mmCIF file of C-alpha atoms in Angstrom:
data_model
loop_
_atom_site.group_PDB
_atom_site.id
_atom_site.type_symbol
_atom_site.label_atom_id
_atom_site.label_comp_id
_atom_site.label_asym_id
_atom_site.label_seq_id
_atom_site.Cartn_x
_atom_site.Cartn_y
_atom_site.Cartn_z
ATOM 1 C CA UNK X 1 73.134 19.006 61.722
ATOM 2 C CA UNK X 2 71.588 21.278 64.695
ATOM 3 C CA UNK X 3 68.031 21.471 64.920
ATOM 4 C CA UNK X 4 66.227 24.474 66.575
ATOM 5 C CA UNK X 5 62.533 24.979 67.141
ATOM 6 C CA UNK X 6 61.769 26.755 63.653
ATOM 7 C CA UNK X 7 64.666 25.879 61.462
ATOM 8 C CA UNK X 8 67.518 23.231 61.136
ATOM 9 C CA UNK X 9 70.675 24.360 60.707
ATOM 10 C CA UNK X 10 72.635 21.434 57.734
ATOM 11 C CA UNK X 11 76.288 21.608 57.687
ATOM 12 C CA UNK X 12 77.867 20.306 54.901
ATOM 13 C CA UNK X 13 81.211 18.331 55.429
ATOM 14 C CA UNK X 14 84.276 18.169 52.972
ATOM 15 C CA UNK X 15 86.620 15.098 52.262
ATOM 16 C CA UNK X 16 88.927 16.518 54.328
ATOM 17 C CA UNK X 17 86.675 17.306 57.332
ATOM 18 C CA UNK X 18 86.110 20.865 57.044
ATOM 19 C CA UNK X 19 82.851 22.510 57.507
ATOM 20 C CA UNK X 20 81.397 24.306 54.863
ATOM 21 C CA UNK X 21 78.716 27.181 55.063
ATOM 22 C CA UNK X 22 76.054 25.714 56.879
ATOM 23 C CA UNK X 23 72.433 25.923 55.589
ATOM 24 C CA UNK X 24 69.265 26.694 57.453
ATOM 25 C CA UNK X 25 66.157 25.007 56.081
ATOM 26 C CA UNK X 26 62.626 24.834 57.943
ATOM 27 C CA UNK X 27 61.940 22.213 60.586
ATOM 28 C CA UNK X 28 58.663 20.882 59.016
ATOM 29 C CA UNK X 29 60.527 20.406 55.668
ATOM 30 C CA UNK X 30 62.997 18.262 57.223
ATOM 31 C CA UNK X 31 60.070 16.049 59.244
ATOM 32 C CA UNK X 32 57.908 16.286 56.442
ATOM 33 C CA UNK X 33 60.315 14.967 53.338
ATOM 34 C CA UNK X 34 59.019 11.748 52.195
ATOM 35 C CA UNK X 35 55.340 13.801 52.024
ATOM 36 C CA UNK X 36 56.416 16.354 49.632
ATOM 37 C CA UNK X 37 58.581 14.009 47.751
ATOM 38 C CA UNK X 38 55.208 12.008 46.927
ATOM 39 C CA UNK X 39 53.500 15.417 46.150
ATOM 40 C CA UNK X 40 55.790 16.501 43.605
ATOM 41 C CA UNK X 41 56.182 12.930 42.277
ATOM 42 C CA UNK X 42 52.176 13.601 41.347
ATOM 43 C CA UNK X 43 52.147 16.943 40.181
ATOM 44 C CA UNK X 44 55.600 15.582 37.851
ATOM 45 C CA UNK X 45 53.277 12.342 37.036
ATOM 46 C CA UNK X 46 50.399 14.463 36.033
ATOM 47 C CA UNK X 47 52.295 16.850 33.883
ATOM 48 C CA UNK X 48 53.250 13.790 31.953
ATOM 49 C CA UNK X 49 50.054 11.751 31.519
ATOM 50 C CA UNK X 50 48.330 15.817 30.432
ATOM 51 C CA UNK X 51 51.148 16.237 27.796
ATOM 52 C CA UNK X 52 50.744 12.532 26.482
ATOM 53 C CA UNK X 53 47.016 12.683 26.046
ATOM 54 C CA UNK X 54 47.011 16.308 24.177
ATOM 55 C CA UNK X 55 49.894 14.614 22.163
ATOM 56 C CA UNK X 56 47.595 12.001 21.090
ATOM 57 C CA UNK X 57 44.504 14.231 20.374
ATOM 58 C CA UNK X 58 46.451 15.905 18.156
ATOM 59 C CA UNK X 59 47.327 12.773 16.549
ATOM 60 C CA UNK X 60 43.752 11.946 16.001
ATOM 61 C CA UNK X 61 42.960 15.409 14.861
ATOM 62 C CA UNK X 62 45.189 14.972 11.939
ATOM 63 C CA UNK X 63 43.841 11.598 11.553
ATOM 64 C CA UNK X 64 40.160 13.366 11.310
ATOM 65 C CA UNK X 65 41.383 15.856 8.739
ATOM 66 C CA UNK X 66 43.550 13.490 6.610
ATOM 67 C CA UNK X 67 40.614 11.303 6.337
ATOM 68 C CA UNK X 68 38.103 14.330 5.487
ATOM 69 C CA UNK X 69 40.334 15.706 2.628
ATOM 70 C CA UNK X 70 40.583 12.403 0.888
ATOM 71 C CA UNK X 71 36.865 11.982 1.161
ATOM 72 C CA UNK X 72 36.293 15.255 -0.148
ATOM 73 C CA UNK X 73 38.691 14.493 -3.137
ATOM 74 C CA UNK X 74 36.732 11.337 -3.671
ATOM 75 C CA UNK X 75 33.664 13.435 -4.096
ATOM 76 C CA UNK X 76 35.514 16.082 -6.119
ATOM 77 C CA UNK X 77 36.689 12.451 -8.790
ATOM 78 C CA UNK X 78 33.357 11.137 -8.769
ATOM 79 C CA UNK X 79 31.243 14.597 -9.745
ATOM 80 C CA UNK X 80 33.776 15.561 -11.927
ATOM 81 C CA UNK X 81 32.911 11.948 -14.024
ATOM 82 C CA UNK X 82 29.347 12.377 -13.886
ATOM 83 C CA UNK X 83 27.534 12.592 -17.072
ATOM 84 C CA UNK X 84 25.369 15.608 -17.085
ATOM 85 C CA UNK X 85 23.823 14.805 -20.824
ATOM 86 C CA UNK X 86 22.765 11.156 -19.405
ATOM 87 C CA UNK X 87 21.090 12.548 -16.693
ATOM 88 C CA UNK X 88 19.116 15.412 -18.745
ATOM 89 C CA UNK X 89 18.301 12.378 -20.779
ATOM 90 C CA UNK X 90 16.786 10.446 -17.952
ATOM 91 C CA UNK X 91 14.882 13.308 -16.247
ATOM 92 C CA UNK X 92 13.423 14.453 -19.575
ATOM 93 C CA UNK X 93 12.123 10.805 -20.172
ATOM 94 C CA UNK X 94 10.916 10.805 -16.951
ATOM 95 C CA UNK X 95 8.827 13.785 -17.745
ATOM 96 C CA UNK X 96 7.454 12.945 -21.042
ATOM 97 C CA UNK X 97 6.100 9.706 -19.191
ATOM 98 C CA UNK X 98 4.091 11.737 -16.117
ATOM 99 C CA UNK X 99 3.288 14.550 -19.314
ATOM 100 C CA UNK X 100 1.502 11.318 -20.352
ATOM 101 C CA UNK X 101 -0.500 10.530 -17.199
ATOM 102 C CA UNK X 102 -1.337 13.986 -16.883
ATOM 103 C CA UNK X 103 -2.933 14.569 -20.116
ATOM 104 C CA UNK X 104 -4.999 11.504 -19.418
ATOM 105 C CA UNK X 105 -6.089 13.109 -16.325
ATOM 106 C CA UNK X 106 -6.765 16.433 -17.772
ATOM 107 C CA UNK X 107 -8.995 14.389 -20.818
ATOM 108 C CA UNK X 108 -11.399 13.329 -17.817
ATOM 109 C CA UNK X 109 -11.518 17.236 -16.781
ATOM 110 C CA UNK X 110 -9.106 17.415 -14.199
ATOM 111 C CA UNK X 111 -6.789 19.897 -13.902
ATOM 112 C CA UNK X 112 -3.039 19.328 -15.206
ATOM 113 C CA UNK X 113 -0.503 19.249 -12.590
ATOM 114 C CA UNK X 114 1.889 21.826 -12.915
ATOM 115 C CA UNK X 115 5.411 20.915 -14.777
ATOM 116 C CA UNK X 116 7.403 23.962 -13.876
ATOM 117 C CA UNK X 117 10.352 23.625 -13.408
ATOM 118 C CA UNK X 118 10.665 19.892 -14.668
ATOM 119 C CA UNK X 119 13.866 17.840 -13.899
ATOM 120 C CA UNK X 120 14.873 17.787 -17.852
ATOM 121 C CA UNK X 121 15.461 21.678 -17.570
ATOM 122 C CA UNK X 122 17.144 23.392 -20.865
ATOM 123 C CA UNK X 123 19.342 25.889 -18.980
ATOM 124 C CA UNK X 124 22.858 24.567 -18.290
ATOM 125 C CA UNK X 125 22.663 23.909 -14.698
ATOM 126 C CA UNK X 126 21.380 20.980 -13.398
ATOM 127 C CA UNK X 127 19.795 21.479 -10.072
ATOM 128 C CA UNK X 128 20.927 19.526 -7.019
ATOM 129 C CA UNK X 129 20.041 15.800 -6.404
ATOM 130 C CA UNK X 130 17.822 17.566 -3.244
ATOM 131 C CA UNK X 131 15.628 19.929 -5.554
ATOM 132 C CA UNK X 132 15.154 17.216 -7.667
ATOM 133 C CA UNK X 133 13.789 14.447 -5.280
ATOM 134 C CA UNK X 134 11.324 17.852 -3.727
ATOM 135 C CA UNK X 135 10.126 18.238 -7.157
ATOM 136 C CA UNK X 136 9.222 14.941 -8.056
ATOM 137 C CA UNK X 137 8.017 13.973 -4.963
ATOM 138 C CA UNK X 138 5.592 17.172 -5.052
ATOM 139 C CA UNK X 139 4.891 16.055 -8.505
ATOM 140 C CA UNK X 140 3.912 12.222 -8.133
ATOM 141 C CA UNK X 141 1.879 13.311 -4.699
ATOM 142 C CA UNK X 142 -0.505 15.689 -6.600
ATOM 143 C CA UNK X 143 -0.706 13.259 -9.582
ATOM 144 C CA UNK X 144 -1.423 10.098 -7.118
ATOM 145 C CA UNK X 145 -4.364 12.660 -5.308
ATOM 146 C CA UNK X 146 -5.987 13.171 -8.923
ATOM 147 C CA UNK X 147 -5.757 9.402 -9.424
ATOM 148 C CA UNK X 148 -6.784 8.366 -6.215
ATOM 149 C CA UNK X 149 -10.039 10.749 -6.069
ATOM 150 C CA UNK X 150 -10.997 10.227 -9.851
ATOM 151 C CA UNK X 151 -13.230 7.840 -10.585
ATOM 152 C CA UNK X 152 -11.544 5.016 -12.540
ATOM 153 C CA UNK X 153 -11.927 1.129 -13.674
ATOM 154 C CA UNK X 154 -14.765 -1.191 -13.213
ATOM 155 C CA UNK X 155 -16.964 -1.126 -9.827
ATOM 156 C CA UNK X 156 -17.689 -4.928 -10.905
ATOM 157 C CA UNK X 157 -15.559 -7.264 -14.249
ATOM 158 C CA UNK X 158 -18.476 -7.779 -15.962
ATOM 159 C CA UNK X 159 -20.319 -7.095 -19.799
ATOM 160 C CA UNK X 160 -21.376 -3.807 -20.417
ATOM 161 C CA UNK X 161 -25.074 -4.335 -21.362
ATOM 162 C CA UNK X 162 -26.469 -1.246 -21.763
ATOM 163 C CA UNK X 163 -24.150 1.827 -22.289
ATOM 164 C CA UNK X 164 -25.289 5.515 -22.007
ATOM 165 C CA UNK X 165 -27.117 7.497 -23.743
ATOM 166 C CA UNK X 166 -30.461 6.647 -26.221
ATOM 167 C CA UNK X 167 -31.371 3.751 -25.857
ATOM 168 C CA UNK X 168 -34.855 1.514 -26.850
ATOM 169 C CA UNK X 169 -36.548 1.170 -23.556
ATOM 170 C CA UNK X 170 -35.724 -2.196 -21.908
ATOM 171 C CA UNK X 171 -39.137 -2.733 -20.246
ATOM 172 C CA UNK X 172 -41.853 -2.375 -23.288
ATOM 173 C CA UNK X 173 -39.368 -2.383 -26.505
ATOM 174 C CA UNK X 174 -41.146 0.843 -27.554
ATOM 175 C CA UNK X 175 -39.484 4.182 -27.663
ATOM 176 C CA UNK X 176 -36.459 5.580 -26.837
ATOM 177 C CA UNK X 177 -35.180 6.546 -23.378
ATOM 178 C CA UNK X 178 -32.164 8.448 -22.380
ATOM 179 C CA UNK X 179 -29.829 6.020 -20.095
ATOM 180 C CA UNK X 180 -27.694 7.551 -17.487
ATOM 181 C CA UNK X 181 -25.358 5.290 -17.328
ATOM 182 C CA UNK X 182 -23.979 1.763 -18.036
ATOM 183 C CA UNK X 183 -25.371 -1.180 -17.128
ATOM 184 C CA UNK X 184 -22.641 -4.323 -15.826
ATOM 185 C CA UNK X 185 -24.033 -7.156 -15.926
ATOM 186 C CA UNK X 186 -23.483 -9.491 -13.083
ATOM 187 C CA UNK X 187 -24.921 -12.526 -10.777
ATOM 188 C CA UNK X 188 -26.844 -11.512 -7.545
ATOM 189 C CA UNK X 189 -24.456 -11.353 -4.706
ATOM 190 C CA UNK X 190 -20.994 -10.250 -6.409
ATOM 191 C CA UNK X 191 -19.422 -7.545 -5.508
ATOM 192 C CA UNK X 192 -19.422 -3.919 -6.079
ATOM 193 C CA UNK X 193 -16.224 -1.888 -5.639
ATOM 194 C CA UNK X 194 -15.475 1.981 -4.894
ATOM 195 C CA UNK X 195 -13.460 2.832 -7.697
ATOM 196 C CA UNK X 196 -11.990 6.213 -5.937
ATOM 197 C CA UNK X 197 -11.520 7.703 -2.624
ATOM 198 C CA UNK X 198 -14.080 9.534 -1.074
ATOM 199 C CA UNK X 199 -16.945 10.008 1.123
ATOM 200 C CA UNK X 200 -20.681 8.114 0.993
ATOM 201 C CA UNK X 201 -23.479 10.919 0.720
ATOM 202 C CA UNK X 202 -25.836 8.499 0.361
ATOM 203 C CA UNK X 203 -27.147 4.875 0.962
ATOM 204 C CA UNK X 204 -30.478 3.806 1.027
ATOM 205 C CA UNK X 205 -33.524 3.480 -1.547
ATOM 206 C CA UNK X 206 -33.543 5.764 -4.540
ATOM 207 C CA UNK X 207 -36.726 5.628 -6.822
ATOM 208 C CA UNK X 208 -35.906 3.535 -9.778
ATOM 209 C CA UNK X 209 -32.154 2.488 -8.744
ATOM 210 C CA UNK X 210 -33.639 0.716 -5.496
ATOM 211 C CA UNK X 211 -30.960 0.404 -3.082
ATOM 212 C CA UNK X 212 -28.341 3.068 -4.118
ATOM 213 C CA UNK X 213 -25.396 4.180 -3.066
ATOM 214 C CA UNK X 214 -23.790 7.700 -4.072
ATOM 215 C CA UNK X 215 -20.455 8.396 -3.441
ATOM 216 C CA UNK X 216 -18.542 12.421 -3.274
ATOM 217 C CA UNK X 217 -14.839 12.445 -4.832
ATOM 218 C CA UNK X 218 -12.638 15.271 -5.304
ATOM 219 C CA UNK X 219 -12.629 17.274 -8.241
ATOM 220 C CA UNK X 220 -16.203 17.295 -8.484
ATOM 221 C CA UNK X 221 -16.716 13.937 -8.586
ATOM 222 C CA UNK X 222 -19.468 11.581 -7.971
ATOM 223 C CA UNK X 223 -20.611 7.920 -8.399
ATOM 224 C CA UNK X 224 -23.886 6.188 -8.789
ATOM 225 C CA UNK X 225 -24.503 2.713 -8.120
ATOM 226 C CA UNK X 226 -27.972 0.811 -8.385
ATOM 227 C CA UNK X 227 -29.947 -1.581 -8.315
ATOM 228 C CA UNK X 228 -27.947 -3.382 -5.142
ATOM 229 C CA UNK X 229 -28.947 -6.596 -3.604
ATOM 230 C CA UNK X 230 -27.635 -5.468 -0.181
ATOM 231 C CA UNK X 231 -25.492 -1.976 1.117
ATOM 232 C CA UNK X 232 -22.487 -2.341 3.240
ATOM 233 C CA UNK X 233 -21.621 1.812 3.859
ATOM 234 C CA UNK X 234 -23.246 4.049 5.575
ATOM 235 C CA UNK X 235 -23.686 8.075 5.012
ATOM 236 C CA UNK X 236 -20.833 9.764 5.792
ATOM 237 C CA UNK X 237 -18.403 6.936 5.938
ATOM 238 C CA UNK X 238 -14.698 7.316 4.339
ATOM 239 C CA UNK X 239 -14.326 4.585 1.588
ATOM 240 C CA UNK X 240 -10.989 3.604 0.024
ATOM 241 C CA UNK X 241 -10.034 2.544 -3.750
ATOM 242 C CA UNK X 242 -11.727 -1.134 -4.218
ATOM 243 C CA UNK X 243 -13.687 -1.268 -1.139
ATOM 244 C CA UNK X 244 -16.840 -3.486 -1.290
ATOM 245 C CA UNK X 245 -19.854 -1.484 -0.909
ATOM 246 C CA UNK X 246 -22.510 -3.966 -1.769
ATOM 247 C CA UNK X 247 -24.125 -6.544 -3.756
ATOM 248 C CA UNK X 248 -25.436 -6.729 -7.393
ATOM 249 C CA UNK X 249 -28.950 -7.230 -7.267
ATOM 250 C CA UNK X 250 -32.269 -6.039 -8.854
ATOM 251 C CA UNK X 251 -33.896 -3.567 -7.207
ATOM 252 C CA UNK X 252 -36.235 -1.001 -8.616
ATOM 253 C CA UNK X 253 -36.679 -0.287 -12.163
ATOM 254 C CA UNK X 254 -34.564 -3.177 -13.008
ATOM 255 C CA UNK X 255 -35.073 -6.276 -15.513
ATOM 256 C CA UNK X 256 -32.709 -8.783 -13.791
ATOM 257 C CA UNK X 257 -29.208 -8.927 -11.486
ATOM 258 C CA UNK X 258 -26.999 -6.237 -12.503
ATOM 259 C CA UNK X 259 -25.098 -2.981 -11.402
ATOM 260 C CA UNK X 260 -25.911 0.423 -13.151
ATOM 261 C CA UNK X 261 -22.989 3.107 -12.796
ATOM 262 C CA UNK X 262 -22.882 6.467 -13.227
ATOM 263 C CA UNK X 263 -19.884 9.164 -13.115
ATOM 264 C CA UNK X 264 -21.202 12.892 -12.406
ATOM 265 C CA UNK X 265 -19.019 15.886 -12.691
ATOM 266 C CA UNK X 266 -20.373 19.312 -10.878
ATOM 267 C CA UNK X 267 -23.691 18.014 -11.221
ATOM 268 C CA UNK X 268 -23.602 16.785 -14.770
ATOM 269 C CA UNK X 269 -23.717 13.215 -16.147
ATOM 270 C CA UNK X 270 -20.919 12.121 -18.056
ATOM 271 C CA UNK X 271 -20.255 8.970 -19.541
ATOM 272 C CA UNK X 272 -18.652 5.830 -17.487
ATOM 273 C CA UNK X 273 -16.744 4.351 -20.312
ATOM 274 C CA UNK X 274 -14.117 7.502 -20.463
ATOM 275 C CA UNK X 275 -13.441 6.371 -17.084
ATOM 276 C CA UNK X 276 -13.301 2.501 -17.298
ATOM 277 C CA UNK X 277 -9.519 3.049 -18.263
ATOM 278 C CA UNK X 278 -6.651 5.674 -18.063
ATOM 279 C CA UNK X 279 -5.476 5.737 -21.530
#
């Protein structure tokens, strides 16, 4: 092999000793062998490990979609077995039941929540498990607002004494006087309960009802409770369903310990005892 500056000259030898056609190749080639044999040993290693790894992506892709189409399928079986006339049966129950609560509602004077559409429809089509849990979730919200801002139960578990309308006056046992409300009777002390949501408008004395507390529901509503031994709200305070907000006592016009209620509606007086239960 001759070497010159810029290339090297290989000669190639037979068995027999005779030169063949030599070869020139470039110096730095020749000095620089083992470097490009490492460089193409990484570009060859690299190839490899590229086409492996897409090989195996691949693999998972079909994996992906295998699984997908046999849960798909799955769904497909179990729709296909559902009972349609079952459900109808179930959603129509459940609508006769809050048809129920709602005309005991709308007997106190509050509006009926609307039914339309309701989950028992009679067209064909059921509508899909997500329209269904809107609608009755839209539906039990407004119906838990009218029951949570009307005025219902006891303010205090005790005997209805006096109910309302005529009644002989208590004080002289001569005449008749009209009663406002009922009268609960109860020891000094116990406690009287908010029996709705709402806000207090007032608290203080009141005339013949002595300490008094008055408080604004929706719908119109409003309560009335006398005679208290003690007041724990103030005017404009946020009460909740069952919150104490005093004391049976016997203040003003009153004969002895007990708590006289009153239900208003836009400003009228109706009678308590429609309101002592929901059915």
């Amino acid at each position: 092999m001759k070497r010159t500056n810029d290339k090297t000259t290989i000669l190639f030898v037979s068995k027999n000793q005779q030169a063949i056609r030599p070869i020139q190749v470039s110096s730095r080639l020749i000095s620089n062998w083992k470097s490009y044999l490492v460089y193409i040993g990484l570009v060859f290693a690299t190839c490899i490990t590229a086409i492996a790894y897409l090989a195996s992506d691949r693999f998972k892709q079909f994996e992906v979609q295998a699984m997908l189409t046999k849960k798909i399928h799955s769904m497909h079986i179990m729709i296909a077995k559902v009972d349609t006339s079952s459900m109808r049966e179930k959603f129509t129950t459940i609508d006769k039941e809050l048809e129920t609560l709602n005309g005991f509602l709308k007997a106190r004077g509050i509006k009926a929540v609307s039914t339309e559409p309701m989950g028992g429809e009679s067209d064909s089509d059921i509508e899909s498990p997500e329209e269904i849990i809107s609608f009755y979730e839209t539906y039990l919200k407004k119906i838990n607002y009218n029951i949570s801002y009307t005025p219902l139960g006891y303010p205090y578990p005790g005997n209805i004494t006096s109910t309302f309308g005529h009644r002989e006056n208590p004080f002289s046992g001569v005449g008749v006087e009209t009663h406002k409300g009922l009268d609960i009777k109860g020891p000094s002390g116990a406690p009287v309960k908010s029996m709705a949501k709402g806000k207090v408008e007032f608290a203080g004395l009141r005339g013949g009802y002595g300490n008094c507390i008055i408080l604004k529901h929706a719908n119109g509503f409003e309560t009335l409770y006398g005679h208290l031994s003690k007041i724990k709200v103030q005017v404009g305070q946020q009460v909740d369903i069952g919150q104490q907000i005093g004391n049976i006592g016997s203040t003003g016009r009153s004969t002895g310990p007990h708590l006289h209620y009153e239900v208003h509606r836009n400003g009228d007086r109706i009678n308590p005892q429609s309101f002592l239960t929901l059915n």
